Short mmCIF file of C-alpha atoms in Angstrom, two decimals:
data_model
loop_
_atom_site.label_atom_id
_atom_site.label_comp_id
_atom_site.label_asym_id
_atom_site.label_seq_id
_atom_site.Cartn_x
_atom_site.Cartn_y
_atom_site.Cartn_z
CA MET I 1 22.49 -19.41 -41.96
CA LYS I 2 20.00 -18.66 -39.25
CA VAL I 3 20.75 -19.93 -35.77
CA CYS I 4 17.56 -20.91 -34.01
CA GLU I 5 17.56 -18.88 -30.78
CA MET I 6 15.38 -21.38 -28.97
CA THR I 7 17.78 -24.12 -29.96
CA LYS I 8 20.76 -22.10 -28.72
CA ARG I 9 19.13 -21.56 -25.33
CA TYR I 10 17.66 -24.98 -24.89
CA LEU I 11 19.98 -27.32 -26.72
CA ARG I 12 23.53 -25.94 -26.28
CA LEU I 13 25.66 -28.78 -25.05
CA VAL I 14 28.76 -28.50 -22.86
CA ALA I 15 31.94 -30.47 -22.35
CA LEU I 16 31.97 -34.11 -21.36
CA SER I 17 30.78 -34.58 -17.79
CA LEU I 18 31.57 -37.26 -15.21
CA ALA I 19 28.17 -38.79 -15.91
CA GLY I 20 29.05 -38.92 -19.60
CA MET I 21 32.33 -40.70 -18.85
CA ALA I 22 30.47 -43.22 -16.73
CA ALA I 23 27.98 -43.79 -19.55
CA ALA I 24 30.84 -44.34 -21.98
CA ALA I 25 32.40 -46.85 -19.64
CA VAL I 26 29.23 -48.94 -19.69
CA ILE I 27 29.96 -50.00 -23.26
CA GLY I 28 33.72 -49.93 -22.92
CA LEU I 29 34.44 -46.60 -24.61
CA PRO I 30 37.39 -44.39 -23.78
CA ALA I 31 36.79 -40.91 -22.39
CA HIS I 32 37.45 -38.06 -24.82
CA ALA I 33 38.07 -34.37 -24.59
CA ALA I 34 35.02 -32.51 -25.85
CA ASP I 35 34.89 -31.84 -29.59
CA ARG I 36 33.06 -28.74 -30.77
CA VAL I 37 30.95 -29.76 -33.75
CA LYS I 38 28.57 -27.77 -35.95
CA VAL I 39 25.50 -29.67 -37.12
CA SER I 40 22.50 -28.47 -39.11
CA TYR I 41 18.85 -29.45 -39.09
CA PRO I 42 16.31 -28.07 -41.59
CA THR I 43 13.42 -27.10 -39.34
CA LEU I 44 11.69 -27.88 -36.05
CA THR I 45 9.43 -30.62 -37.37
CA SER I 46 8.70 -34.15 -36.26
CA SER I 47 11.00 -35.68 -38.86
CA TYR I 48 14.06 -34.71 -36.82
CA ILE I 49 12.82 -36.20 -33.57
CA PHE I 50 15.78 -38.61 -33.58
CA PHE I 51 18.21 -35.68 -33.50
CA PHE I 52 16.40 -33.77 -30.77
CA SER I 53 15.91 -36.96 -28.77
CA ALA I 54 19.68 -37.58 -28.89
CA ILE I 55 20.28 -34.03 -27.69
CA GLN I 56 17.69 -34.06 -24.93
CA LYS I 57 18.83 -37.47 -23.63
CA GLY I 58 22.44 -36.28 -23.54
CA TYR I 59 23.81 -38.83 -26.00
CA TYR I 60 26.12 -36.33 -27.74
CA LYS I 61 27.28 -35.02 -24.41
CA ASP I 62 28.03 -38.59 -23.32
CA GLU I 63 30.25 -38.94 -26.39
CA GLY I 64 32.20 -35.80 -25.56
CA ILE I 65 30.62 -33.72 -28.31
CA ASP I 66 29.80 -30.06 -27.76
CA LEU I 67 27.17 -29.19 -30.36
CA ASP I 68 26.69 -25.91 -32.16
CA VAL I 69 23.21 -26.43 -33.63
CA ILE I 70 22.24 -24.50 -36.74
CA GLU I 71 18.82 -24.30 -38.37
CA ALA I 72 19.19 -24.37 -42.17
CA GLY I 73 17.22 -26.04 -44.97
CA GLY I 74 18.93 -28.73 -47.01
CA GLY I 75 19.52 -26.39 -49.93
CA VAL I 76 21.67 -24.23 -47.64
CA ALA I 77 23.03 -26.85 -45.26
CA THR I 78 24.51 -29.11 -47.93
CA PRO I 79 26.76 -26.42 -49.48
CA ALA I 80 27.87 -25.57 -45.93
CA LEU I 81 28.71 -29.23 -45.41
CA VAL I 82 30.73 -29.26 -48.63
CA SER I 83 32.65 -26.12 -47.63
CA GLY I 84 33.33 -27.41 -44.12
CA ASP I 85 31.30 -24.68 -42.42
CA VAL I 86 29.33 -27.47 -40.74
CA GLN I 87 30.62 -30.94 -39.95
CA PHE I 88 27.35 -32.90 -39.99
CA SER I 89 23.93 -32.39 -41.52
CA THR I 90 20.63 -34.14 -40.90
CA SER I 91 19.58 -33.27 -44.49
CA GLY I 92 20.66 -36.66 -45.82
CA SER I 93 18.35 -36.51 -48.82
CA SER I 94 19.72 -33.18 -50.06
CA ALA I 95 23.25 -34.51 -49.67
CA ILE I 96 22.54 -37.31 -52.16
CA SER I 97 21.84 -34.91 -55.02
CA ALA I 98 25.03 -33.01 -54.19
CA ILE I 99 27.06 -36.23 -54.19
CA MET I 100 25.59 -37.14 -57.57
CA ARG I 101 26.97 -33.84 -58.83
CA GLY I 102 30.43 -34.58 -57.47
CA ALA I 103 30.36 -33.37 -53.85
CA ARG I 104 32.66 -35.38 -51.60
CA LEU I 105 30.10 -36.31 -48.99
CA LYS I 106 28.60 -39.50 -47.59
CA VAL I 107 25.22 -40.44 -46.15
CA LEU I 108 25.93 -42.33 -42.91
CA ALA I 109 22.43 -43.07 -41.62
CA VAL I 110 18.77 -42.78 -42.59
CA GLY I 111 16.09 -41.52 -40.23
CA GLU I 112 13.07 -42.08 -42.47
CA ASP I 113 12.87 -44.22 -45.59
CA ARG I 114 10.02 -42.20 -47.05
CA PRO I 115 8.86 -38.58 -46.75
CA SER I 116 6.31 -37.58 -44.14
CA TRP I 117 5.26 -34.48 -46.07
CA GLN I 118 1.67 -33.94 -47.17
CA ILE I 119 0.54 -31.46 -49.82
CA TRP I 120 -2.35 -29.26 -48.65
CA THR I 121 -4.44 -26.64 -50.40
CA SER I 122 -7.31 -24.30 -49.64
CA LYS I 123 -8.38 -24.22 -53.30
CA PRO I 124 -11.49 -26.38 -53.78
CA GLU I 125 -10.74 -26.86 -57.48
CA ILE I 126 -7.49 -28.68 -56.67
CA LYS I 127 -8.62 -32.24 -56.04
CA SER I 128 -5.63 -34.31 -57.21
CA PHE I 129 -1.92 -33.99 -57.86
CA GLN I 130 -2.64 -33.54 -61.56
CA ASP I 131 -4.64 -30.41 -60.73
CA LEU I 132 -1.43 -28.73 -59.59
CA LYS I 133 -0.26 -28.30 -63.19
CA GLY I 134 1.45 -24.95 -63.67
CA LEU I 135 0.92 -23.92 -60.04
CA GLN I 136 3.26 -22.93 -57.23
CA VAL I 137 3.85 -25.36 -54.36
CA GLY I 138 5.34 -24.03 -51.13
CA ILE I 139 8.38 -25.90 -49.80
CA LEU I 140 11.00 -25.06 -47.16
CA SER I 141 13.93 -24.37 -49.52
CA ARG I 142 14.99 -25.30 -53.03
CA GLY I 143 16.44 -28.77 -53.25
CA ASP I 144 14.98 -29.86 -49.91
CA THR I 145 13.17 -33.10 -49.17
CA GLY I 146 9.78 -31.61 -50.03
CA GLU I 147 10.90 -30.74 -53.53
CA VAL I 148 12.67 -34.08 -53.96
CA ALA I 149 9.54 -35.98 -52.92
CA ILE I 150 7.38 -34.00 -55.35
CA ARG I 151 9.85 -34.68 -58.15
CA TYR I 152 9.67 -38.38 -57.37
CA VAL I 153 5.89 -38.24 -57.75
CA LEU I 154 6.26 -36.43 -61.06
CA LYS I 155 8.49 -39.22 -62.34
CA LYS I 156 6.18 -41.92 -61.00
CA LEU I 157 3.21 -40.34 -62.79
CA GLY I 158 5.16 -39.70 -65.98
CA LEU I 159 4.78 -35.92 -65.69
CA PRO I 160 7.39 -33.36 -66.84
CA ALA I 161 9.81 -31.85 -64.33
CA ASP I 162 8.31 -28.37 -64.86
CA PHE I 163 4.77 -29.57 -64.16
CA VAL I 164 4.78 -27.48 -60.95
CA SER I 165 6.91 -24.63 -59.64
CA TYR I 166 8.44 -24.31 -56.18
CA THR I 167 8.25 -21.38 -53.78
CA PRO I 168 10.54 -21.44 -50.72
CA MET I 169 8.59 -20.54 -47.58
CA GLY I 170 11.53 -20.78 -45.14
CA SER I 171 11.87 -23.00 -42.12
CA SER I 172 9.74 -20.91 -39.74
CA LEU I 173 6.71 -22.96 -38.79
CA GLY I 174 4.71 -19.81 -38.05
CA THR I 175 5.40 -18.42 -41.52
CA ARG I 176 4.52 -21.65 -43.28
CA MET I 177 1.33 -22.04 -41.29
CA ALA I 178 0.35 -18.47 -42.11
CA VAL I 179 0.89 -19.16 -45.81
CA VAL I 180 -1.33 -22.24 -45.72
CA ARG I 181 -3.97 -20.61 -43.51
CA ALA I 182 -4.23 -17.56 -45.80
CA GLY I 183 -4.06 -19.55 -49.02
CA SER I 184 -1.22 -17.31 -50.22
CA LEU I 185 0.02 -20.18 -52.38
CA PRO I 186 -2.10 -22.69 -54.30
CA ALA I 187 -0.57 -25.53 -52.27
CA ALA I 188 2.14 -26.21 -49.69
CA VAL I 189 3.84 -29.09 -47.93
CA LEU I 190 3.15 -29.76 -44.25
CA GLN I 191 4.13 -32.35 -41.67
CA PRO I 192 1.37 -34.38 -39.95
CA ALA I 193 2.05 -32.70 -36.59
CA GLU I 194 1.79 -29.30 -38.25
CA VAL I 195 -1.50 -30.34 -39.82
CA GLU I 196 -2.91 -31.18 -36.40
CA THR I 197 -1.69 -27.89 -34.95
CA LEU I 198 -3.32 -25.97 -37.79
CA ARG I 199 -6.50 -28.01 -37.49
CA ALA I 200 -6.73 -27.34 -33.75
CA GLY I 201 -6.50 -23.61 -34.42
CA GLY I 202 -9.10 -23.65 -37.17
CA GLY I 203 -6.49 -23.07 -39.86
CA LEU I 204 -7.61 -25.97 -42.01
CA ALA I 205 -11.33 -25.28 -41.94
CA ASN I 206 -11.34 -24.61 -45.68
CA ALA I 207 -8.36 -26.76 -46.67
CA HIS I 208 -7.85 -30.36 -47.70
CA MET I 209 -4.97 -32.71 -48.41
CA VAL I 210 -4.08 -33.24 -52.04
CA VAL I 211 -1.64 -36.11 -51.59
CA ASP I 212 0.17 -37.91 -48.79
CA LEU I 213 3.71 -38.18 -50.14
CA ALA I 214 4.53 -40.96 -47.67
CA GLN I 215 2.13 -43.18 -49.59
CA GLU I 216 3.67 -42.35 -52.96
CA VAL I 217 7.42 -42.24 -52.39
CA ARG I 218 10.07 -44.59 -50.99
CA SER I 219 13.39 -42.79 -50.64
CA THR I 220 16.01 -41.48 -48.23
CA PHE I 221 14.06 -38.70 -46.61
CA ASN I 222 16.48 -37.58 -43.94
CA GLY I 223 19.34 -38.92 -41.88
CA LEU I 224 22.94 -38.05 -41.29
CA ALA I 225 25.56 -36.84 -43.75
CA THR I 226 29.15 -35.71 -43.40
CA SER I 227 32.13 -34.96 -45.62
CA ASP I 228 34.81 -37.33 -46.88
CA ASP I 229 37.28 -35.05 -45.12
CA MET I 230 35.64 -35.72 -41.75
CA ILE I 231 35.69 -39.46 -42.42
CA LYS I 232 39.34 -39.41 -43.41
CA ASN I 233 40.73 -37.00 -40.85
CA HIS I 234 38.32 -37.17 -37.90
CA ALA I 235 37.19 -40.79 -37.87
CA ASP I 236 36.90 -40.93 -34.09
CA THR I 237 34.55 -37.94 -34.02
CA VAL I 238 32.48 -39.46 -36.82
CA MET I 239 32.15 -42.72 -34.91
CA ARG I 240 31.04 -40.98 -31.74
CA PHE I 241 28.60 -38.76 -33.62
CA VAL I 242 27.04 -41.73 -35.40
CA ARG I 243 26.77 -43.59 -32.09
CA ALA I 244 24.95 -40.73 -30.39
CA THR I 245 22.67 -40.20 -33.39
CA ARG I 246 21.81 -43.88 -33.60
CA LYS I 247 20.91 -43.91 -29.92
CA GLY I 248 18.55 -41.01 -30.61
CA MET I 249 16.95 -43.01 -33.44
CA ILE I 250 16.44 -46.02 -31.19
CA TYR I 251 15.03 -43.87 -28.40
CA ALA I 252 12.59 -42.10 -30.73
CA ARG I 253 11.44 -45.35 -32.32
CA ASP I 254 11.06 -47.41 -29.14
CA ASN I 255 9.89 -44.86 -26.57
CA ARG I 256 6.59 -43.31 -27.64
CA ASP I 257 5.91 -41.33 -24.48
CA GLY I 258 9.46 -40.03 -24.27
CA ALA I 259 9.52 -39.04 -27.94
CA ILE I 260 6.21 -37.23 -27.61
CA ASP I 261 7.68 -35.34 -24.66
CA VAL I 262 10.55 -34.26 -26.93
CA PHE I 263 7.97 -33.04 -29.46
CA VAL I 264 6.27 -30.93 -26.83
CA LYS I 265 9.42 -29.49 -25.26
CA ALA I 266 11.74 -28.98 -28.22
CA MET I 267 9.18 -28.17 -30.89
CA LYS I 268 6.61 -26.42 -28.70
CA ALA I 269 3.90 -28.67 -30.14
CA PRO I 270 0.55 -29.12 -28.36
CA PRO I 271 0.45 -32.57 -26.71
CA GLU I 272 -2.42 -33.79 -28.92
CA ALA I 273 -0.66 -32.71 -32.12
CA ALA I 274 2.60 -34.20 -30.88
CA ALA I 275 0.97 -37.56 -30.20
CA HIS I 276 -0.67 -37.66 -33.62
CA GLY I 277 2.53 -36.52 -35.29
CA TYR I 278 4.54 -39.20 -33.56
CA ASP I 279 2.14 -41.97 -34.54
CA GLU I 280 2.36 -40.90 -38.18
CA LEU I 281 6.13 -40.54 -38.01
CA ARG I 282 6.62 -43.95 -36.42
CA LYS I 283 5.29 -45.53 -39.62
CA VAL I 284 8.12 -44.12 -41.74
CA MET I 285 11.12 -44.52 -39.41
CA ALA I 286 13.89 -46.67 -40.88
CA GLU I 287 14.07 -49.79 -38.72
CA ASP I 288 17.86 -50.08 -38.40
CA GLY I 289 18.91 -46.63 -39.58
CA SER I 290 19.74 -47.71 -43.14
CA ILE I 291 18.17 -48.79 -46.42
CA ALA I 292 18.89 -52.00 -48.35
CA PRO I 293 21.37 -52.07 -51.29
CA ASP I 294 18.58 -52.45 -53.86
CA ALA I 295 16.83 -49.39 -52.39
CA GLN I 296 20.12 -47.48 -52.51
CA GLN I 297 20.54 -48.36 -56.18
CA ASN I 298 16.98 -47.37 -56.97
CA GLU I 299 17.52 -44.09 -55.16
CA LEU I 300 20.49 -43.24 -57.36
CA ALA I 301 18.66 -44.22 -60.53
CA LEU I 302 15.75 -41.92 -59.64
CA ARG I 303 18.10 -39.06 -58.72
CA ALA I 304 19.98 -39.50 -61.98
CA ASP I 305 16.73 -39.23 -63.90
CA MET I 306 15.84 -36.06 -61.99
CA LEU I 307 19.27 -34.61 -62.80
CA SER I 308 19.17 -35.73 -66.47
CA MET I 309 22.28 -37.79 -65.78
CA PRO I 310 23.16 -40.65 -68.14
CA ALA I 311 23.09 -44.08 -66.53
CA SER I 312 26.77 -44.48 -67.33
CA GLN I 313 27.58 -41.56 -65.03
CA ILE I 314 25.69 -42.79 -61.98
CA PRO I 315 28.21 -43.28 -59.16
CA PRO I 316 28.40 -46.60 -57.29
CA ILE I 317 26.35 -46.77 -54.12
CA THR I 318 29.58 -46.91 -52.10
CA ALA I 319 30.35 -43.38 -53.31
CA VAL I 320 27.07 -42.12 -51.84
CA PHE I 321 26.21 -44.28 -48.83
CA ASP I 322 28.57 -45.44 -46.10
CA PHE I 323 26.64 -47.45 -43.54
CA SER I 324 29.76 -49.14 -42.18
CA TRP I 325 29.82 -46.77 -39.19
CA LEU I 326 26.17 -47.54 -38.48
CA GLU I 327 26.74 -51.28 -38.75
CA LYS I 328 29.56 -51.08 -36.22
CA VAL I 329 27.44 -49.05 -33.82
CA ASN I 330 24.45 -51.39 -34.16
CA ALA I 331 26.65 -54.40 -33.45
CA GLU I 332 28.30 -52.65 -30.52
CA LEU I 333 25.04 -51.60 -28.90
CA LYS I 334 23.54 -55.04 -29.40
CA ALA I 335 26.56 -56.75 -27.85
CA ALA I 336 26.39 -54.39 -24.87
CA GLY I 337 22.65 -54.94 -24.48
CA TRP I 338 22.11 -51.20 -24.64
CA LYS I 339 18.56 -49.97 -24.16
CA PRO I 340 17.39 -46.35 -24.08
CA GLY I 341 16.31 -45.06 -20.71
CA LEU I 342 13.00 -43.37 -20.10
#
């Protein structure tokens, strides 16, 4: 796995400070010795603003968590989560498919309840999703949220699973932008903020959007996942990690200016692109960090269809989602009257 050097320099967290202990005391939490925790995120895009907000605002530090942040797409991060090489992953969507195949993981929170990917092309003959038949579509990594979202659209439109092919472009924004700008692939997925950055640099002069996946798909796009082992043997760490993550979600959802500042600083996005990206992202953020039971069940049914899994083998939603930690945190923060600072 590739460790993002910028993230190491900018986002490395240290042991619990006196300020962190004071913050914990505000909501009646005990002080803890710092836990060193490895956590993965797929790429520096707007979809993970909740995670970077929690880091920048010091919420993990306040909980006594010393983060080792690793950049890895969901197709790589989820196996690492299964093996115990990382303790938490923000690739919640990728974790679901792994759980369906028997991985002992749980999705603890949802950042977005639909994908914010858009499919773009520089080929004038590609005017609709159906025009992608037999073509390559650039994604970050196999099994990631971009591929999952496209597969959902295929099912929705009644198209075969091999209607398109997938080409991993990697998580580097520069590489992916170069691919789209040069038209090296017939089509590729981009985030709204990336679209604005490309547009500002003239990279989309001859390109157009094929489909906005946020308008076509309702699913667990990202969030927080961990292993059953962590839940069983490190419950206190899980609780603190969920609490810090949830605070980041609340901050990102309720503080537009602050979240845009995180875009600019952590993701090196131009202010105009960051503002546009945030406004698009705000539309798809899960309101309370979870999805309803009927949405959970629908998610599993769609995944089972994608995996050619008989309905009789679909696991119960309790084997995939565990929002009990989130519910406790939400109740705790509400009772304490917690509000994110500026």
